Short mmCIF file of C-alpha atoms and ligand atoms in Angstrom, two decimals:
data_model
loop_
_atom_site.label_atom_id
_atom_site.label_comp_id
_atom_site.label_asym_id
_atom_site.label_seq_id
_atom_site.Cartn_x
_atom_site.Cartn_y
_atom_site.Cartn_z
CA UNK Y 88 0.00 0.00 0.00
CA UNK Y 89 1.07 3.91 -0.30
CA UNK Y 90 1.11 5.94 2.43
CA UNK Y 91 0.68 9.51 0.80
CA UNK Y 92 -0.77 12.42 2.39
CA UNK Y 93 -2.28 13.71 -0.69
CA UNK Y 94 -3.26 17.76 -0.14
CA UNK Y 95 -5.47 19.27 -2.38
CA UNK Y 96 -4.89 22.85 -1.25
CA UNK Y 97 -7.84 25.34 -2.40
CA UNK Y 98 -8.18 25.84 -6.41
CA UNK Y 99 -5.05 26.60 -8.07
CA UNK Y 100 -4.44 29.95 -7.81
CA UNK Y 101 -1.91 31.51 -9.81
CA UNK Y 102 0.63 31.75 -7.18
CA UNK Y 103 0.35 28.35 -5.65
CA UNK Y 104 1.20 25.10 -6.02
CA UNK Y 105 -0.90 23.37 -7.85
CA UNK Y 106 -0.38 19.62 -6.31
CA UNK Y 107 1.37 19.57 -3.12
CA UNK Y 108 2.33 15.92 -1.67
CA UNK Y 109 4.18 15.11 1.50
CA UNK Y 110 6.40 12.25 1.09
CA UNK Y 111 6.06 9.38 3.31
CA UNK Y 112 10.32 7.79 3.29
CA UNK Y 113 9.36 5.22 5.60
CA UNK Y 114 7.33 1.60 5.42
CA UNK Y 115 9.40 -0.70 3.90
CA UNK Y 116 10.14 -1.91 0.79
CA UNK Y 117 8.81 0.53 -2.13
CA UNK Y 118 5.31 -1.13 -3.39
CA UNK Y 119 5.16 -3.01 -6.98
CA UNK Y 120 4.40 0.12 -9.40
CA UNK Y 121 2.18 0.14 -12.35
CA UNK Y 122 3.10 0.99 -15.91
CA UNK Y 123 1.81 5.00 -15.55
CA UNK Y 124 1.99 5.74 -11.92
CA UNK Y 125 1.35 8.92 -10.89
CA UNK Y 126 4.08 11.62 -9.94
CA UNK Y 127 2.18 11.09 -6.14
CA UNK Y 128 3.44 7.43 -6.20
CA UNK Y 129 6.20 7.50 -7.95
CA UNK Y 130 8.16 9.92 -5.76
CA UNK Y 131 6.88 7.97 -3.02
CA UNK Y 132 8.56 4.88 -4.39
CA UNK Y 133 11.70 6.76 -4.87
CA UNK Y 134 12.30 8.14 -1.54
CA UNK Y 135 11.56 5.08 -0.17
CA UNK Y 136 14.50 3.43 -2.09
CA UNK Y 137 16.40 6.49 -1.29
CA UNK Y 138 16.19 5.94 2.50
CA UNK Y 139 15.71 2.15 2.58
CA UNK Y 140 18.38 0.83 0.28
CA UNK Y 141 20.48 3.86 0.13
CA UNK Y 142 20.72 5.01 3.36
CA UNK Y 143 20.27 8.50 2.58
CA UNK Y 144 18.55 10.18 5.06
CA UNK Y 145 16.12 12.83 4.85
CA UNK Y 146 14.22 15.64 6.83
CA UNK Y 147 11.10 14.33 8.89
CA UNK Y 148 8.75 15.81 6.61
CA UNK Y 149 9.10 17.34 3.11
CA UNK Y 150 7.17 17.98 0.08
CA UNK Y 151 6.93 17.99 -3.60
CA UNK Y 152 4.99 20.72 -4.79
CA UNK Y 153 4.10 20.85 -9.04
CA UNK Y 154 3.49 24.16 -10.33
CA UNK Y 155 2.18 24.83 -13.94
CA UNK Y 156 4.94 27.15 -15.08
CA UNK Y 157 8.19 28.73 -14.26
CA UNK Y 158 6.86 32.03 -12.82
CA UNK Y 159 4.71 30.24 -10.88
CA UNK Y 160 7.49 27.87 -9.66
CA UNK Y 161 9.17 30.80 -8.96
CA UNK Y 162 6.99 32.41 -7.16
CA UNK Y 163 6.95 29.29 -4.92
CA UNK Y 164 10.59 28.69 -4.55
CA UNK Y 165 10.63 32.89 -2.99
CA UNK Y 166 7.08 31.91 -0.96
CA UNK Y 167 7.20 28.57 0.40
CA UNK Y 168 11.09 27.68 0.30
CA UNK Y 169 11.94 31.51 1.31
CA UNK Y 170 14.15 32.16 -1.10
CA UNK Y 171 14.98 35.69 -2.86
CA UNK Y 172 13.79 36.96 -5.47
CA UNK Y 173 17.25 36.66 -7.14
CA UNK Y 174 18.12 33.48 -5.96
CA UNK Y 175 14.60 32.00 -7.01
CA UNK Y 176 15.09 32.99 -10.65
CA UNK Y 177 18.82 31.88 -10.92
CA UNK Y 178 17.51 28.30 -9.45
CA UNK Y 179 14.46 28.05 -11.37
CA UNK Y 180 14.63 29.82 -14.59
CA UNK Y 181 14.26 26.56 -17.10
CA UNK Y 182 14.68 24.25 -14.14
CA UNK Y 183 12.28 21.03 -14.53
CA UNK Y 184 12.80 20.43 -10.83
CA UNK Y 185 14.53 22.59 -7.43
CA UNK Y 186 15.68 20.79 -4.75
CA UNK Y 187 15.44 23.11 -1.08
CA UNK Y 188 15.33 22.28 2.65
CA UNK Y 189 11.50 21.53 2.96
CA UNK Y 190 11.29 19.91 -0.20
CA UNK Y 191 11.50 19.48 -4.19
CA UNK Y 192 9.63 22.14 -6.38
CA UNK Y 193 8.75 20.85 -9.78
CA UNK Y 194 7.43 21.76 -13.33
CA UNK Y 195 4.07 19.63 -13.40
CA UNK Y 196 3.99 21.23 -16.95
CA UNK Y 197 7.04 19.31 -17.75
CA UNK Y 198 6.28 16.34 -16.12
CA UNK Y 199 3.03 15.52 -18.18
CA UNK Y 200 4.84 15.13 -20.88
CA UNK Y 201 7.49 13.27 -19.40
CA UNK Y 202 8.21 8.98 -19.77
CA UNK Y 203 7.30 7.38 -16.16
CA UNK Y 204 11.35 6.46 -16.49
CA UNK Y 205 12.19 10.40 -16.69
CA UNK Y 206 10.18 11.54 -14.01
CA UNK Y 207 11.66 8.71 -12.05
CA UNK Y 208 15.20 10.18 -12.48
CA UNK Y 209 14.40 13.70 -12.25
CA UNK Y 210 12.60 12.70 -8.49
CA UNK Y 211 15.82 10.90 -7.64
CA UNK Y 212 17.84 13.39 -8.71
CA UNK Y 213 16.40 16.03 -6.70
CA UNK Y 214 15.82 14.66 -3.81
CA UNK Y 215 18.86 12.78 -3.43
CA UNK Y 216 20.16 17.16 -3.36
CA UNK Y 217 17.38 17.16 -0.52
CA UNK Y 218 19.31 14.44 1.57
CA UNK Y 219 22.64 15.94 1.20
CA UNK Y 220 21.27 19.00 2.82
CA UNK Y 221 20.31 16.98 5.50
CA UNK Y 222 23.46 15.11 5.65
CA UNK Y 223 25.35 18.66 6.12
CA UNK Y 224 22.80 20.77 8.45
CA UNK Y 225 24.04 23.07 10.45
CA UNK Y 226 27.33 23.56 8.63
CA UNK Y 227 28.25 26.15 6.92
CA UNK Y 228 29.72 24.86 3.62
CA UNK Y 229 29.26 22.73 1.11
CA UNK Y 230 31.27 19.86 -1.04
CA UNK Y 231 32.31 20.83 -4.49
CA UNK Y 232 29.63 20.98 -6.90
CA UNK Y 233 31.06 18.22 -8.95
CA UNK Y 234 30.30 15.56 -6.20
CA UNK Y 235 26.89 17.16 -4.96
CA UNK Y 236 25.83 16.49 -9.01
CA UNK Y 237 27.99 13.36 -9.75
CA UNK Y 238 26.26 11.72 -6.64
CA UNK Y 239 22.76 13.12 -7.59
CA UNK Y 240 23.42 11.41 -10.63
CA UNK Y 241 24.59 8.20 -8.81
CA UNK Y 242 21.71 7.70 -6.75
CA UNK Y 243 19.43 8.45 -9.84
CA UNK Y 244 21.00 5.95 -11.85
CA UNK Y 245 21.05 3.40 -8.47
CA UNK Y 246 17.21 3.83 -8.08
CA UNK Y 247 16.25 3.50 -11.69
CA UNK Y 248 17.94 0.13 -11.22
CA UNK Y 249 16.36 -0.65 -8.10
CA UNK Y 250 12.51 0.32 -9.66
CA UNK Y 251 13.41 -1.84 -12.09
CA UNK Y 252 13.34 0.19 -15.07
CA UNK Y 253 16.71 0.23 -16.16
CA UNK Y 254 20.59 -1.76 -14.92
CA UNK Y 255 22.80 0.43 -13.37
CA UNK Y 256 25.49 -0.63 -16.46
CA UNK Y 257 23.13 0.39 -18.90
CA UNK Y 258 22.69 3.73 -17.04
CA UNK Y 259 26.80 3.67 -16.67
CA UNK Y 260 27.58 2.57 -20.45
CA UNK Y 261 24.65 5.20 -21.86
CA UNK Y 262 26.68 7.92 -20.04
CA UNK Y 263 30.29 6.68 -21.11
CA UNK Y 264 29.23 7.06 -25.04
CA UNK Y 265 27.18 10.44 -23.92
CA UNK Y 266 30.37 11.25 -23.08
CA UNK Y 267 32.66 10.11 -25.70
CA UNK Y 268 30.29 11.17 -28.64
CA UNK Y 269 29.94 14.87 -26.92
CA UNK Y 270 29.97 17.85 -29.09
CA UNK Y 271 33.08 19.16 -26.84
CA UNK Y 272 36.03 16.60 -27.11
CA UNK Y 273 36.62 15.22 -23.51
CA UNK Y 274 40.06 17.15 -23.85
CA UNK Y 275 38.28 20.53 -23.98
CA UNK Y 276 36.57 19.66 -20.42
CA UNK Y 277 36.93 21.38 -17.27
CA UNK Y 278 38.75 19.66 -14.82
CA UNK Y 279 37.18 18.55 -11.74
CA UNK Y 280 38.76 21.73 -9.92
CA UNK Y 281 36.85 24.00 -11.86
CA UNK Y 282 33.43 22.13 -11.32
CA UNK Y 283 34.15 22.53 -7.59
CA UNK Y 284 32.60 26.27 -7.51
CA UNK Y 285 29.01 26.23 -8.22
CA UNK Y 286 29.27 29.29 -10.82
CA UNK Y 287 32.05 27.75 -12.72
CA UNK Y 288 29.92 24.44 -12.94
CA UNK Y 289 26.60 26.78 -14.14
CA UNK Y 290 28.77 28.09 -16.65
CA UNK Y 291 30.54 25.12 -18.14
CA UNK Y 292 26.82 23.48 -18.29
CA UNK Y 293 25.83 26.61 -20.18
CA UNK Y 294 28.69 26.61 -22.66
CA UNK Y 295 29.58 23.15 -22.74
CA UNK Y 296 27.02 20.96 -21.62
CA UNK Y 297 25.73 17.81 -20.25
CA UNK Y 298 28.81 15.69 -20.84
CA UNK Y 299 31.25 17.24 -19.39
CA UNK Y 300 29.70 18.41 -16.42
CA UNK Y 301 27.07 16.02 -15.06
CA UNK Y 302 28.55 12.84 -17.13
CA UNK Y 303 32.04 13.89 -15.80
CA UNK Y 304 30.53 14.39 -12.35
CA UNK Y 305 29.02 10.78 -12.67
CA UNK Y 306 31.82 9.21 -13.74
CA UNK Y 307 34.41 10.56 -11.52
CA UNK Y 308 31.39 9.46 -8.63
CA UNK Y 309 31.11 6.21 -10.17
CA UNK Y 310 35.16 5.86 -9.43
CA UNK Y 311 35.00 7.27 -6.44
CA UNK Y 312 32.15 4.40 -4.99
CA UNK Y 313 33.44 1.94 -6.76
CA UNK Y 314 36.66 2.43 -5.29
CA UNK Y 315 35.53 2.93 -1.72
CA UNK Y 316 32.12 1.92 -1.09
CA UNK Y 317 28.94 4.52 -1.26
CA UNK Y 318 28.94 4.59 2.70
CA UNK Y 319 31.85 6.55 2.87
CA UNK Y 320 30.67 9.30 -0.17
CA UNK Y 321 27.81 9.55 2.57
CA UNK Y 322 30.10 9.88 5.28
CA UNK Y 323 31.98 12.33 3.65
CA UNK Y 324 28.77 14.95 2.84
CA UNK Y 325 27.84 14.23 6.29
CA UNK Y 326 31.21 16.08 7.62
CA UNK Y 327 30.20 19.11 6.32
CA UNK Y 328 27.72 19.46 9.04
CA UNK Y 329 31.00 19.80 11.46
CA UNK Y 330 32.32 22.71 12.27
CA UNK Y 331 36.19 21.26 11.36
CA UNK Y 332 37.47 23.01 8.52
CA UNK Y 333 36.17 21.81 5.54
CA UNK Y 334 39.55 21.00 3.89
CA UNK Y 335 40.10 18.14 5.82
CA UNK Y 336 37.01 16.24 5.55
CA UNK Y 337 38.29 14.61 2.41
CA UNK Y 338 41.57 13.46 3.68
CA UNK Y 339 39.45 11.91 6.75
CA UNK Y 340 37.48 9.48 5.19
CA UNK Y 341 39.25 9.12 1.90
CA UNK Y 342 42.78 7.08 1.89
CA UNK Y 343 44.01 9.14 -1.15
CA UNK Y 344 44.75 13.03 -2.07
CA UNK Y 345 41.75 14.88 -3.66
CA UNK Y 346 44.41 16.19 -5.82
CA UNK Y 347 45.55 12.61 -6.73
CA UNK Y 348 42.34 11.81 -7.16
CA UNK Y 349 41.43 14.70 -9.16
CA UNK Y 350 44.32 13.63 -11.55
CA UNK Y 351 43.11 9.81 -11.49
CA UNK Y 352 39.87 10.93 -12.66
CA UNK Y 353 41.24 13.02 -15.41
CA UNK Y 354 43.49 10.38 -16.99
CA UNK Y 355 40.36 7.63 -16.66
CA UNK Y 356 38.24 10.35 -18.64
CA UNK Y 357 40.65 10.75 -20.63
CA UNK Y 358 41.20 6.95 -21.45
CA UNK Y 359 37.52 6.42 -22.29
CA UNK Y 360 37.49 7.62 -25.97
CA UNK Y 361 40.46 5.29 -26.46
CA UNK Y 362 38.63 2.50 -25.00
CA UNK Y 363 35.29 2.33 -26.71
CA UNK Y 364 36.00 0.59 -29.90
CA UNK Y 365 33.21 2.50 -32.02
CA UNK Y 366 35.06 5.80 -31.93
CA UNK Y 367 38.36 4.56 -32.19
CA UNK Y 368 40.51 4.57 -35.73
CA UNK Y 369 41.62 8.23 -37.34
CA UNK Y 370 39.60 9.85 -39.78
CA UNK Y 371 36.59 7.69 -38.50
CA UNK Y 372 33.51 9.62 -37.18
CA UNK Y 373 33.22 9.52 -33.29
CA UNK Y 374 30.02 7.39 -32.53
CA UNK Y 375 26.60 8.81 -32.38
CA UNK Y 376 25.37 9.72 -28.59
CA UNK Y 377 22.60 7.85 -27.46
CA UNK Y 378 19.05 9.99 -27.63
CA UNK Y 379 19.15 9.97 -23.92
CA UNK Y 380 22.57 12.51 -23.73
CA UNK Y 381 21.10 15.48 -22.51
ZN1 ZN Q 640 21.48 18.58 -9.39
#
């Protein structure tokens, strides 16, 4: 059975929310979904694999509240989540979903006209941004930007896998040729360093796009958990809620340098267009990206 507190606040008005749900993490396993489930069970599904098989935890209560439009979700994001005006336009000017403290604000425009499999991802996504707020509250800082996204993108591709609606290594390999077949050659990347500050990271998404900033994020994640278990990632957001300088945290629970893992990262990415046999050979064209490459 679901457990969702369903609200049906007043009639839409054009400054509200116009589906608000409160997520229910606890209960168990997630419940057997149907083909179309609605965004109300869905998310409920997620979170539940979120906090269950994940471990991620999250605030005793939060929401996901579905607006019609952007100004709308705007409007939201500066009324509900408190936000300023500024900040509420930077965050959700063409955003399809905002992750804040109380909760995930999404584009229920968007979302009708989304596969059951995207909206699953997108709810991951953002609410695996909701846990690592929780993981770091009452600190003051945050981890670089690159591992905030690259493990948003982890969990999302760990849950798809755990709904059942598509393998982890098919998630993995769709994002190594994303990568590979990207309009910017994997040598014209930023490095990792310059995804640590969030405005560098808006920017290279801006100008360069999906690949090498969230499928870099991923993949450098990916290494990371792979090398050392997902408990410690966790471990490591969690320090930010210390008040220890934030410098160390990395060198506490990781057994190697950033900056040698930094490097690592760089020469793996690096390696992957050598690797994939389709885009290998001179003079041949680089193979086509999936459809899913963002
Ligand atoms: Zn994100």
């Amino acid at each position: 059975m679901l457990l969702i507190a369903l609200a049906w606040p007043a009639c839409s008005s054009l400054a509200g929310p116009y589906r608000e749900y409160a997520i229910r993490f606890d209960g168990g396993a997630p419940p057997a979904l149907d083909q179309n489930p609605s965004d109300a069970e869905l998310i409920d599904a997620v979170a539940r694999v979120m906090s269950g098989r994940l471990g991620l935890p999250f605030p005793a209560t939060i929401k996901a509240y579905v607006y019609v439009n952007e100004a709308t979700l705007v409007d939201g994001l500066i009324k509900i989540a408190g936000e300023t005006s500024d900040e509420a336009w930077d965050r959700g000017r063409f955003a399809v979903g905002v992750a804040t403290r109380g909760g995930v604000f999404l584009r229920g425009d968007y979302l009708a006209r989304m596969h059951v499999v995207g909206r699953a991802a997108l709810f991951a996504h953002e609410l695996t941004h909701v846990s690592q707020r929780q993981l770091r509250e009452g600190g003051r800082r945050q981890p670089a930007q690159w591992i905030l996204e690259g493990h948003a993108e982890w969990v999302k591709f760990q849950v798809l896998d755990r709904l059942g609606y598509r393998s982890y290594t098919e998630s993995r390999d769709d994002i190594v040729r994303c990568v590979v077949g990207a309009a910017t050659p994997i040598k014209l990347f930023p490095d990792l360093q310059t995804l640590a500050s969030n405005t560098r990271w808006t920017q290279s998404m801006n100008q360069l796009g999906s690949a090498a900033t969230y499928g870099q994020a991923f993949l450098a994640v990916d290494g990371l958990v792979e090398r050392y278990g997902s408990a410690r990632l966790v471990e490591f957001l969690g320090r930010f809620a210390l008040a220890a300088d934030p410098r160390e945290h990395w060198g506490k629970v990781f057994p190697i340098s950033y900056r040698q893992f930094v490097d690592e990262s760089r020469v793996r990415l690096e390696g992957l267009s050598r690797a994939t046999p389709s885009s290998a050979g001179a003079g041949s064209p680089a193979a086509s990206p999936p459809s899913s490459c963002r």
